[in-house]
PDB file of N, CA and C in Angstrom:
ATOM      1  N   MET A 283      -9.861   3.644 -24.275  1.00 80.00           N
ATOM      2  CA  MET A 283     -10.027   5.017 -24.652  1.00 80.00           C
ATOM      3  C   MET A 283      -9.971   5.065 -26.174  1.00 80.00           C
ATOM      4  N   ARG A 284     -10.893   5.773 -26.769  1.00 82.00           N
ATOM      5  CA  ARG A 284     -10.978   5.838 -28.226  1.00 82.00           C
ATOM      6  C   ARG A 284     -10.956   7.288 -28.686  1.00 82.00           C
ATOM      7  N   LEU A 285     -10.276   7.524 -29.812  1.00 81.00           N
ATOM      8  CA  LEU A 285     -10.239   8.837 -30.444  1.00 81.00           C
ATOM      9  C   LEU A 285     -11.204   8.833 -31.617  1.00 81.00           C
ATOM     10  N   TRP A 286     -11.844   9.990 -31.866  1.00 86.00           N
ATOM     11  CA  TRP A 286     -12.858  10.087 -32.918  1.00 86.00           C
ATOM     12  C   TRP A 286     -12.558  11.240 -33.863  1.00 86.00           C
ATOM     13  N   ASN A 287     -12.877  11.059 -35.132  1.00 86.00           N
ATOM     14  CA  ASN A 287     -12.842  12.123 -36.121  1.00 86.00           C
ATOM     15  C   ASN A 287     -14.172  12.853 -36.004  1.00 86.00           C
ATOM     16  N   LEU A 288     -14.153  14.089 -35.587  1.00 88.00           N
ATOM     17  CA  LEU A 288     -15.402  14.814 -35.362  1.00 88.00           C
ATOM     18  C   LEU A 288     -16.115  15.173 -36.655  1.00 88.00           C
ATOM     19  N   ALA A 289     -15.374  15.281 -37.763  1.00 93.00           N
ATOM     20  CA  ALA A 289     -15.995  15.645 -39.040  1.00 93.00           C
ATOM     21  C   ALA A 289     -16.925  14.553 -39.558  1.00 93.00           C
ATOM     22  N   ASP A 290     -16.458  13.295 -39.503  1.00 95.00           N
ATOM     23  CA  ASP A 290     -17.302  12.212 -40.031  1.00 95.00           C
ATOM     24  C   ASP A 290     -17.797  11.255 -38.949  1.00 95.00           C
ATOM     25  N   GLN A 291     -17.508  11.572 -37.694  1.00 93.00           N
ATOM     26  CA  GLN A 291     -17.974  10.800 -36.545  1.00 93.00           C
ATOM     27  C   GLN A 291     -17.529   9.346 -36.604  1.00 93.00           C
ATOM     28  N   ALA A 292     -16.310   9.121 -37.108  1.00 93.00           N
ATOM     29  CA  ALA A 292     -15.757   7.770 -37.200  1.00 93.00           C
ATOM     30  C   ALA A 292     -14.579   7.634 -36.236  1.00 93.00           C
ATOM     31  N   PRO A 293     -14.374   6.422 -35.689  1.00 90.00           N
ATOM     32  CA  PRO A 293     -13.226   6.222 -34.806  1.00 90.00           C
ATOM     33  C   PRO A 293     -11.915   6.336 -35.578  1.00 90.00           C
ATOM     34  N   LEU A 294     -10.887   6.845 -34.901  1.00 83.00           N
ATOM     35  CA  LEU A 294      -9.539   6.935 -35.469  1.00 83.00           C
ATOM     36  C   LEU A 294      -8.711   5.786 -34.907  1.00 83.00           C
ATOM     37  N   GLY A 295      -8.481   4.773 -35.689  1.00 80.00           N
ATOM     38  CA  GLY A 295      -7.656   3.653 -35.258  1.00 80.00           C
ATOM     39  C   GLY A 295      -8.310   2.808 -34.187  1.00 80.00           C
ATOM     40  N   ASP A 296      -7.501   1.921 -33.638  1.00 82.00           N
ATOM     41  CA  ASP A 296      -7.952   1.025 -32.581  1.00 82.00           C
ATOM     42  C   ASP A 296      -8.001   1.778 -31.252  1.00 82.00           C
ATOM     43  N   PRO A 297      -8.760   1.255 -30.290  1.00 80.00           N
ATOM     44  CA  PRO A 297      -8.762   1.885 -28.964  1.00 80.00           C
ATOM     45  C   PRO A 297      -7.350   1.906 -28.378  1.00 80.00           C
ATOM     46  N   LEU A 298      -7.037   2.971 -27.658  1.00 76.00           N
ATOM     47  CA  LEU A 298      -5.749   3.079 -26.978  1.00 76.00           C
ATOM     48  C   LEU A 298      -5.837   2.372 -25.635  1.00 76.00           C
ATOM     49  N   PRO A 299      -4.743   1.745 -25.201  1.00 76.00           N
ATOM     50  CA  PRO A 299      -4.760   1.178 -23.855  1.00 76.00           C
ATOM     51  C   PRO A 299      -5.018   2.302 -22.853  1.00 76.00           C
ATOM     52  N   ALA A 300      -5.832   2.042 -21.887  1.00 78.00           N
ATOM     53  CA  ALA A 300      -6.177   3.084 -20.914  1.00 78.00           C
ATOM     54  C   ALA A 300      -5.634   2.697 -19.543  1.00 78.00           C
ATOM     55  N   HIS A 301      -6.463   2.807 -18.547  1.00 84.00           N
ATOM     56  CA  HIS A 301      -6.091   2.497 -17.175  1.00 84.00           C
ATOM     57  C   HIS A 301      -6.916   1.309 -16.704  1.00 84.00           C
ATOM     58  N   PRO A 302      -6.288   0.321 -16.040  1.00 85.00           N
ATOM     59  CA  PRO A 302      -7.094  -0.753 -15.454  1.00 85.00           C
ATOM     60  C   PRO A 302      -8.133  -0.143 -14.508  1.00 85.00           C
ATOM     61  N   GLY A 303      -9.356  -0.532 -14.651  1.00 87.00           N
ATOM     62  CA  GLY A 303     -10.423   0.024 -13.826  1.00 87.00           C
ATOM     63  C   GLY A 303     -11.059   1.254 -14.431  1.00 87.00           C
ATOM     64  N   GLY A 304     -10.464   1.793 -15.502  1.00 89.00           N
ATOM     65  CA  GLY A 304     -11.076   2.904 -16.213  1.00 89.00           C
ATOM     66  C   GLY A 304     -10.377   4.236 -16.041  1.00 89.00           C
ATOM     67  N   VAL A 305     -10.642   5.119 -16.998  1.00 92.00           N
ATOM     68  CA  VAL A 305     -10.140   6.495 -16.986  1.00 92.00           C
ATOM     69  C   VAL A 305     -11.102   7.338 -16.158  1.00 92.00           C
ATOM     70  N   THR A 306     -10.569   8.149 -15.259  1.00 94.00           N
ATOM     71  CA  THR A 306     -11.414   8.984 -14.403  1.00 94.00           C
ATOM     72  C   THR A 306     -11.232  10.478 -14.655  1.00 94.00           C
ATOM     73  N   ALA A 307     -10.176  10.856 -15.403  1.00 95.00           N
ATOM     74  CA  ALA A 307      -9.921  12.273 -15.672  1.00 95.00           C
ATOM     75  C   ALA A 307      -9.153  12.409 -16.985  1.00 95.00           C
ATOM     76  N   VAL A 308      -9.498  13.450 -17.764  1.00 94.00           N
ATOM     77  CA  VAL A 308      -8.885  13.667 -19.079  1.00 94.00           C
ATOM     78  C   VAL A 308      -8.675  15.162 -19.308  1.00 94.00           C
ATOM     79  N   ALA A 309      -7.548  15.517 -19.929  1.00 94.00           N
ATOM     80  CA  ALA A 309      -7.302  16.892 -20.384  1.00 94.00           C
ATOM     81  C   ALA A 309      -6.517  16.831 -21.687  1.00 94.00           C
ATOM     82  N   CYS A 310      -6.779  17.773 -22.574  1.00 92.00           N
ATOM     83  CA  CYS A 310      -6.067  17.867 -23.856  1.00 92.00           C
ATOM     84  C   CYS A 310      -5.404  19.228 -23.967  1.00 92.00           C
ATOM     85  N   THR A 311      -4.249  19.253 -24.623  1.00 89.00           N
ATOM     86  CA  THR A 311      -3.539  20.503 -24.882  1.00 89.00           C
ATOM     87  C   THR A 311      -2.569  20.277 -26.025  1.00 89.00           C
ATOM     88  N   ALA A 312      -1.835  21.310 -26.373  1.00 87.00           N
ATOM     89  CA  ALA A 312      -0.749  21.201 -27.349  1.00 87.00           C
ATOM     90  C   ALA A 312       0.543  21.636 -26.672  1.00 87.00           C
ATOM     91  N   LEU A 313       1.623  20.928 -26.967  1.00 81.00           N
ATOM     92  CA  LEU A 313       2.932  21.307 -26.463  1.00 81.00           C
ATOM     93  C   LEU A 313       3.400  22.565 -27.188  1.00 81.00           C
ATOM     94  N   PRO A 314       4.427  23.235 -26.681  1.00 80.00           N
ATOM     95  CA  PRO A 314       4.905  24.452 -27.347  1.00 80.00           C
ATOM     96  C   PRO A 314       5.246  24.253 -28.831  1.00 80.00           C
ATOM     97  N   ASP A 315       5.642  23.024 -29.224  1.00 82.00           N
ATOM     98  CA  ASP A 315       5.946  22.762 -30.638  1.00 82.00           C
ATOM     99  C   ASP A 315       4.700  22.440 -31.457  1.00 82.00           C
ATOM    100  N   GLY A 316       3.525  22.482 -30.819  1.00 86.00           N
ATOM    101  CA  GLY A 316       2.269  22.231 -31.517  1.00 86.00           C
ATOM    102  C   GLY A 316       1.767  20.805 -31.444  1.00 86.00           C
ATOM    103  N   THR A 317       2.529  19.891 -30.861  1.00 83.00           N
ATOM    104  CA  THR A 317       2.108  18.496 -30.750  1.00 83.00           C
ATOM    105  C   THR A 317       0.894  18.387 -29.838  1.00 83.00           C
ATOM    106  N   PRO A 318      -0.219  17.835 -30.324  1.00 86.00           N
ATOM    107  CA  PRO A 318      -1.393  17.674 -29.472  1.00 86.00           C
ATOM    108  C   PRO A 318      -1.219  16.472 -28.544  1.00 86.00           C
ATOM    109  N   ILE A 319      -1.561  16.666 -27.276  1.00 84.00           N
ATOM    110  CA  ILE A 319      -1.464  15.567 -26.318  1.00 84.00           C
ATOM    111  C   ILE A 319      -2.758  15.447 -25.524  1.00 84.00           C
ATOM    112  N   VAL A 320      -2.951  14.256 -24.966  1.00 86.00           N
ATOM    113  CA  VAL A 320      -4.022  14.020 -24.012  1.00 86.00           C
ATOM    114  C   VAL A 320      -3.362  13.481 -22.745  1.00 86.00           C
ATOM    115  N   VAL A 321      -3.794  13.969 -21.600  1.00 88.00           N
ATOM    116  CA  VAL A 321      -3.294  13.515 -20.304  1.00 88.00           C
ATOM    117  C   VAL A 321      -4.457  12.859 -19.582  1.00 88.00           C
ATOM    118  N   THR A 322      -4.228  11.643 -19.069  1.00 88.00           N
ATOM    119  CA  THR A 322      -5.299  10.907 -18.395  1.00 88.00           C
ATOM    120  C   THR A 322      -4.854  10.461 -17.007  1.00 88.00           C
ATOM    121  N   GLY A 323      -5.827  10.272 -16.138  1.00 90.00           N
ATOM    122  CA  GLY A 323      -5.621   9.681 -14.827  1.00 90.00           C
ATOM    123  C   GLY A 323      -6.654   8.592 -14.644  1.00 90.00           C
ATOM    124  N   GLY A 324      -6.343   7.611 -13.803  1.00 90.00           N
ATOM    125  CA  GLY A 324      -7.280   6.513 -13.623  1.00 90.00           C
ATOM    126  C   GLY A 324      -7.218   5.893 -12.245  1.00 90.00           C
ATOM    127  N   HIS A 325      -8.023   4.847 -12.072  1.00 88.00           N
ATOM    128  CA  HIS A 325      -8.094   4.140 -10.793  1.00 88.00           C
ATOM    129  C   HIS A 325      -6.769   3.494 -10.410  1.00 88.00           C
ATOM    130  N   ASP A 326      -5.870   3.297 -11.380  1.00 86.00           N
ATOM    131  CA  ASP A 326      -4.589   2.655 -11.103  1.00 86.00           C
ATOM    132  C   ASP A 326      -3.565   3.598 -10.476  1.00 86.00           C
ATOM    133  N   GLY A 327      -3.915   4.870 -10.255  1.00 82.00           N
ATOM    134  CA  GLY A 327      -2.980   5.822  -9.668  1.00 82.00           C
ATOM    135  C   GLY A 327      -1.922   6.306 -10.643  1.00 82.00           C
ATOM    136  N   MET A 328      -2.138   6.088 -11.927  1.00 82.00           N
ATOM    137  CA  MET A 328      -1.182   6.449 -12.972  1.00 82.00           C
ATOM    138  C   MET A 328      -1.643   7.715 -13.674  1.00 82.00           C
ATOM    139  N   VAL A 329      -0.689   8.564 -14.031  1.00 83.00           N
ATOM    140  CA  VAL A 329      -0.939   9.722 -14.882  1.00 83.00           C
ATOM    141  C   VAL A 329      -0.171   9.465 -16.171  1.00 83.00           C
ATOM    142  N   ARG A 330      -0.864   9.528 -17.321  1.00 83.00           N
ATOM    143  CA  ARG A 330      -0.237   9.241 -18.608  1.00 83.00           C
ATOM    144  C   ARG A 330      -0.442  10.403 -19.563  1.00 83.00           C
ATOM    145  N   ALA A 331       0.571  10.682 -20.376  1.00 82.00           N
ATOM    146  CA  ALA A 331       0.465  11.669 -21.451  1.00 82.00           C
ATOM    147  C   ALA A 331       0.683  10.943 -22.771  1.00 82.00           C
ATOM    148  N   ARG A 332      -0.207  11.202 -23.737  1.00 81.00           N
ATOM    149  CA  ARG A 332      -0.120  10.532 -25.035  1.00 81.00           C
ATOM    150  C   ARG A 332      -0.037  11.553 -26.157  1.00 81.00           C
ATOM    151  N   ASN A 333       0.788  11.233 -27.154  1.00 81.00           N
ATOM    152  CA  ASN A 333       0.911  12.020 -28.373  1.00 81.00           C
ATOM    153  C   ASN A 333      -0.273  11.663 -29.263  1.00 81.00           C
ATOM    154  N   LEU A 334      -1.128  12.622 -29.586  1.00 81.00           N
ATOM    155  CA  LEU A 334      -2.325  12.334 -30.378  1.00 81.00           C
ATOM    156  C   LEU A 334      -2.043  12.222 -31.871  1.00 81.00           C
ATOM    157  N   ARG A 335      -0.869  12.638 -32.319  1.00 79.00           N
ATOM    158  CA  ARG A 335      -0.517  12.440 -33.733  1.00 79.00           C
ATOM    159  C   ARG A 335      -0.040  11.021 -33.986  1.00 79.00           C
ATOM    160  N   LYS A 336       0.679  10.456 -33.015  1.00 77.00           N
ATOM    161  CA  LYS A 336       1.237   9.111 -33.184  1.00 77.00           C
ATOM    162  C   LYS A 336       0.413   8.059 -32.454  1.00 77.00           C
ATOM    163  N   PHE A 337      -0.581   8.486 -31.678  1.00 68.00           N
ATOM    164  CA  PHE A 337      -1.412   7.581 -30.888  1.00 68.00           C
ATOM    165  C   PHE A 337      -0.567   6.700 -29.975  1.00 68.00           C
ATOM    166  N   SER A 338       0.485   7.274 -29.406  1.00 64.00           N
ATOM    167  CA  SER A 338       1.369   6.491 -28.559  1.00 64.00           C
ATOM    168  C   SER A 338       1.514   7.154 -27.194  1.00 64.00           C
ATOM    169  N   THR A 339       1.761   6.320 -26.183  1.00 62.00           N
ATOM    170  CA  THR A 339       2.065   6.829 -24.855  1.00 62.00           C
ATOM    171  C   THR A 339       3.529   7.215 -24.851  1.00 62.00           C
ATOM    172  N   PHE A 340       3.840   8.496 -24.588  1.00 62.00           N
ATOM    173  CA  PHE A 340       5.242   8.875 -24.578  1.00 62.00           C
ATOM    174  C   PHE A 340       5.773   9.123 -23.185  1.00 62.00           C
ATOM    175  N   THR A 341       4.924   9.149 -22.213  1.00 62.00           N
ATOM    176  CA  THR A 341       5.407   9.225 -20.842  1.00 62.00           C
ATOM    177  C   THR A 341       4.303   8.751 -19.903  1.00 62.00           C
ATOM    178  N   GLU A 342       4.703   8.139 -18.856  1.00 59.00           N
ATOM    179  CA  GLU A 342       3.754   7.800 -17.796  1.00 59.00           C
ATOM    180  C   GLU A 342       4.525   7.758 -16.492  1.00 59.00           C
ATOM    181  N   GLN A 343       3.838   8.080 -15.443  1.00 59.00           N
ATOM    182  CA  GLN A 343       4.456   8.080 -14.128  1.00 59.00           C
ATOM    183  C   GLN A 343       3.394   7.691 -13.116  1.00 59.00           C
ATOM    184  N   GLN A 344       3.741   6.784 -12.244  1.00 59.00           N
ATOM    185  CA  GLN A 344       2.796   6.375 -11.216  1.00 59.00           C
ATOM    186  C   GLN A 344       3.141   7.091  -9.921  1.00 59.00           C
ATOM    187  N   PHE A 345       2.121   7.615  -9.296  1.00 64.00           N
ATOM    188  CA  PHE A 345       2.274   8.278  -8.014  1.00 64.00           C
ATOM    189  C   PHE A 345       1.396   7.568  -7.002  1.00 64.00           C
ATOM    190  N   GLN A 346       1.805   7.566  -5.764  1.00 62.00           N
ATOM    191  CA  GLN A 346       0.980   7.043  -4.691  1.00 62.00           C
ATOM    192  C   GLN A 346      -0.034   8.134  -4.355  1.00 62.00           C
ATOM    193  N   LEU A 347      -1.168   8.102  -5.036  1.00 72.00           N
ATOM    194  CA  LEU A 347      -2.178   9.139  -4.864  1.00 72.00           C
ATOM    195  C   LEU A 347      -3.061   8.824  -3.669  1.00 72.00           C
ATOM    196  N   PRO A 348      -3.480   9.853  -2.923  1.00 74.00           N
ATOM    197  CA  PRO A 348      -4.356   9.619  -1.779  1.00 74.00           C
ATOM    198  C   PRO A 348      -5.767   9.221  -2.186  1.00 74.00           C
ATOM    199  N   ASP A 349      -6.118   9.419  -3.464  1.00 81.00           N
ATOM    200  CA  ASP A 349      -7.464   9.107  -3.933  1.00 81.00           C
ATOM    201  C   ASP A 349      -7.426   8.993  -5.455  1.00 81.00           C
ATOM    202  N   THR A 350      -8.522   8.548  -6.032  1.00 86.00           N
ATOM    203  CA  THR A 350      -8.640   8.453  -7.483  1.00 86.00           C
ATOM    204  C   THR A 350      -8.726   9.850  -8.084  1.00 86.00           C
ATOM    205  N   PRO A 351      -7.958  10.129  -9.156  1.00 91.00           N
ATOM    206  CA  PRO A 351      -8.061  11.443  -9.799  1.00 91.00           C
ATOM    207  C   PRO A 351      -9.480  11.696 -10.302  1.00 91.00           C
ATOM    208  N   SER A 352     -10.019  12.855  -9.980  1.00 93.00           N
ATOM    209  CA  SER A 352     -11.361  13.208 -10.457  1.00 93.00           C
ATOM    210  C   SER A 352     -11.315  14.291 -11.525  1.00 93.00           C
ATOM    211  N   SER A 353     -10.164  14.978 -11.642  1.00 94.00           N
ATOM    212  CA  SER A 353     -10.030  16.002 -12.679  1.00 94.00           C
ATOM    213  C   SER A 353      -8.561  16.217 -13.001  1.00 94.00           C
ATOM    214  N   ILE A 354      -8.322  16.611 -14.240  1.00 94.00           N
ATOM    215  CA  ILE A 354      -6.976  16.976 -14.695  1.00 94.00           C
ATOM    216  C   ILE A 354      -7.119  18.219 -15.556  1.00 94.00           C
ATOM    217  N   THR A 355      -6.185  19.153 -15.401  1.00 93.00           N
ATOM    218  CA  THR A 355      -6.112  20.309 -16.289  1.00 93.00           C
ATOM    219  C   THR A 355      -4.648  20.658 -16.497  1.00 93.00           C
ATOM    220  N   ILE A 356      -4.379  21.429 -17.522  1.00 90.00           N
ATOM    221  CA  ILE A 356      -3.023  21.866 -17.830  1.00 90.00           C
ATOM    222  C   ILE A 356      -3.046  23.386 -17.858  1.00 90.00           C
ATOM    223  N   ASP A 357      -2.170  24.014 -17.065  1.00 88.00           N
ATOM    224  CA  ASP A 357      -2.197  25.478 -16.997  1.00 88.00           C
ATOM    225  C   ASP A 357      -1.304  26.107 -18.065  1.00 88.00           C
ATOM    226  N   ASP A 358      -1.237  27.436 -18.072  1.00 84.00           N
ATOM    227  CA  ASP A 358      -0.489  28.149 -19.108  1.00 84.00           C
ATOM    228  C   ASP A 358       1.022  28.014 -18.970  1.00 84.00           C
ATOM    229  N   ARG A 359       1.495  27.395 -17.892  1.00 82.00           N
ATOM    230  CA  ARG A 359       2.925  27.122 -17.722  1.00 82.00           C
ATOM    231  C   ARG A 359       3.236  25.650 -17.974  1.00 82.00           C
ATOM    232  N   SER A 360       2.293  24.927 -18.587  1.00 82.00           N
ATOM    233  CA  SER A 360       2.434  23.506 -18.935  1.00 82.00           C
ATOM    234  C   SER A 360       2.492  22.595 -17.720  1.00 82.00           C
ATOM    235  N   ARG A 361       2.022  23.068 -16.581  1.00 85.00           N
ATOM    236  CA  ARG A 361       1.936  22.198 -15.408  1.00 85.00           C
ATOM    237  C   ARG A 361       0.635  21.417 -15.479  1.00 85.00           C
ATOM    238  N   ILE A 362       0.695  20.169 -15.049  1.00 87.00           N
ATOM    239  CA  ILE A 362      -0.493  19.322 -14.992  1.00 87.00           C
ATOM    240  C   ILE A 362      -1.001  19.351 -13.559  1.00 87.00           C
ATOM    241  N   LEU A 363      -2.276  19.695 -13.384  1.00 90.00           N
ATOM    242  CA  LEU A 363      -2.895  19.721 -12.068  1.00 90.00           C
ATOM    243  C   LEU A 363      -3.884  18.571 -11.992  1.00 90.00           C
ATOM    244  N   VAL A 364      -3.711  17.726 -10.982  1.00 91.00           N
ATOM    245  CA  VAL A 364      -4.549  16.546 -10.804  1.00 91.00           C
ATOM    246  C   VAL A 364      -5.366  16.741  -9.533  1.00 91.00           C
ATOM    247  N   GLY A 365      -6.691  16.774  -9.669  1.00 92.00           N
ATOM    248  CA  GLY A 365      -7.574  16.945  -8.523  1.00 92.00           C
ATOM    249  C   GLY A 365      -8.073  15.607  -8.010  1.00 92.00           C
ATOM    250  N   MET A 366      -8.067  15.454  -6.682  1.00 89.00           N
ATOM    251  CA  MET A 366      -8.545  14.240  -6.019  1.00 89.00           C
ATOM    252  C   MET A 366      -9.210  14.650  -4.718  1.00 89.00           C
ATOM    253  N   SER A 367     -10.470  14.389  -4.566  1.00 84.00           N
ATOM    254  CA  SER A 367     -11.193  14.734  -3.335  1.00 84.00           C
ATOM    255  C   SER A 367     -10.803  16.120  -2.847  1.00 84.00           C
ATOM    256  N   ASN A 368     -10.022  16.170  -1.750  1.00 83.00           N
ATOM    257  CA  ASN A 368      -9.616  17.443  -1.156  1.00 83.00           C
ATOM    258  C   ASN A 368      -8.173  17.810  -1.465  1.00 83.00           C
ATOM    259  N   ASP A 369      -7.538  17.114  -2.406  1.00 85.00           N
ATOM    260  CA  ASP A 369      -6.127  17.332  -2.699  1.00 85.00           C
ATOM    261  C   ASP A 369      -5.923  17.709  -4.160  1.00 85.00           C
ATOM    262  N   VAL A 370      -4.839  18.446  -4.432  1.00 87.00           N
ATOM    263  CA  VAL A 370      -4.414  18.758  -5.795  1.00 87.00           C
ATOM    264  C   VAL A 370      -2.918  18.464  -5.890  1.00 87.00           C
ATOM    265  N   LEU A 371      -2.544  17.670  -6.884  1.00 86.00           N
ATOM    266  CA  LEU A 371      -1.146  17.375  -7.161  1.00 86.00           C
ATOM    267  C   LEU A 371      -0.742  18.210  -8.365  1.00 86.00           C
ATOM    268  N   VAL A 372       0.358  18.954  -8.254  1.00 87.00           N
ATOM    269  CA  VAL A 372       0.838  19.797  -9.351  1.00 87.00           C
ATOM    270  C   VAL A 372       2.112  19.174  -9.901  1.00 87.00           C
ATOM    271  N   LEU A 373       2.090  18.840 -11.197  1.00 82.00           N
ATOM    272  CA  LEU A 373       3.251  18.266 -11.877  1.00 82.00           C
ATOM    273  C   LEU A 373       3.749  19.282 -12.884  1.00 82.00           C
ATOM    274  N   SER A 374       4.996  19.696 -12.748  1.00 74.00           N
ATOM    275  CA  SER A 374       5.544  20.638 -13.718  1.00 74.00           C
ATOM    276  C   SER A 374       6.325  19.859 -14.768  1.00 74.00           C
ATOM    277  N   PRO A 375       6.601  20.476 -15.935  1.00 65.00           N
ATOM    278  CA  PRO A 375       7.382  19.765 -16.947  1.00 65.00           C
ATOM    279  C   PRO A 375       8.652  19.203 -16.319  1.00 65.00           C
ATOM    280  N   GLY A 376       8.919  17.944 -16.566  1.00 59.00           N
ATOM    281  CA  GLY A 376      10.008  17.243 -15.911  1.00 59.00           C
ATOM    282  C   GLY A 376       9.493  16.382 -14.767  1.00 59.00           C
ATOM    283  N   TRP A 377       8.170  16.323 -14.596  1.00 49.00           N
ATOM    284  CA  TRP A 377       7.534  15.554 -13.514  1.00 49.00           C
ATOM    285  C   TRP A 377       8.094  15.935 -12.164  1.00 49.00           C
ATOM    286  N   GLN A 378       8.291  17.197 -11.907  1.00 43.00           N
ATOM    287  CA  GLN A 378       8.772  17.599 -10.599  1.00 43.00           C
ATOM    288  C   GLN A 378       7.582  17.882  -9.699  1.00 43.00           C
ATOM    289  N   THR A 379       7.604  17.268  -8.553  1.00 43.00           N
ATOM    290  CA  THR A 379       6.561  17.497  -7.562  1.00 43.00           C
ATOM    291  C   THR A 379       7.205  17.512  -6.182  1.00 43.00           C
ATOM    292  N   HIS A 380       6.857  18.442  -5.367  1.00 39.00           N
ATOM    293  CA  HIS A 380       7.422  18.586  -4.021  1.00 39.00           C
ATOM    294  C   HIS A 380       8.946  18.631  -4.064  1.00 39.00           C
ATOM    295  N   GLY A 381       9.529  19.248  -5.120  1.00 39.00           N
ATOM    296  CA  GLY A 381      10.969  19.388  -5.229  1.00 39.00           C
ATOM    297  C   GLY A 381      11.702  18.123  -5.623  1.00 39.00           C
ATOM    298  N   GLU A 382      10.994  17.061  -5.950  1.00 40.00           N
ATOM    299  CA  GLU A 382      11.622  15.787  -6.279  1.00 40.00           C
ATOM    300  C   GLU A 382      11.410  15.495  -7.759  1.00 40.00           C
ATOM    301  N   SER A 383      12.483  15.217  -8.497  1.00 38.00           N
ATOM    302  CA  SER A 383      12.370  14.937  -9.927  1.00 38.00           C
ATOM    303  C   SER A 383      11.827  13.531 -10.152  1.00 38.00           C
ATOM    304  N   ARG A 384      10.900  13.403 -11.092  1.00 43.00           N
ATOM    305  CA  ARG A 384      10.265  12.122 -11.395  1.00 43.00           C
ATOM    306  C   ARG A 384      10.493  11.696 -12.843  1.00 43.00           C
ATOM    307  N   GLY A 385      11.494  12.220 -13.519  1.00 41.00           N
ATOM    308  CA  GLY A 385      11.687  11.893 -14.927  1.00 41.00           C
ATOM    309  C   GLY A 385      11.153  13.018 -15.789  1.00 41.00           C
ATOM    310  N   SER A 386      11.018  12.763 -17.067  1.00 41.00           N
ATOM    311  CA  SER A 386      10.601  13.811 -17.995  1.00 41.00           C
ATOM    312  C   SER A 386       9.187  13.589 -18.490  1.00 41.00           C
ATOM    313  N   ILE A 387       8.365  14.609 -18.423  1.00 44.00           N
ATOM    314  CA  ILE A 387       7.000  14.466 -18.914  1.00 44.00           C
ATOM    315  C   ILE A 387       6.912  14.751 -20.399  1.00 44.00           C
ATOM    316  N   TYR A 388       7.672  15.682 -20.917  1.00 43.00           N
ATOM    317  CA  TYR A 388       7.586  16.030 -22.334  1.00 43.00           C
ATOM    318  C   TYR A 388       8.913  15.756 -23.008  1.00 43.00           C
TER     319      TYR A 388
END
């Protein structure tokens, strides 16, 4: 996965490690403190959030997904919604899903 400077159309730094088998879904947003992040999903069943200012992965969590993520979005309550075929996984801040805590996302 590579980040680009849109003003001069040049790459920003080296490619970031992505997902084995490729990235299948991407969403960008800013945290309440203004930090820009990108959230990705891939064939490896992993959901990762990266800080775009530091170009670092600051959280990742693997879920046993029923299918490869085909879409990711972030709603106005900072929940990450991951679409897969006929299913949607909703991750709220703190990686809580189905009432079970999965660590901290932000």
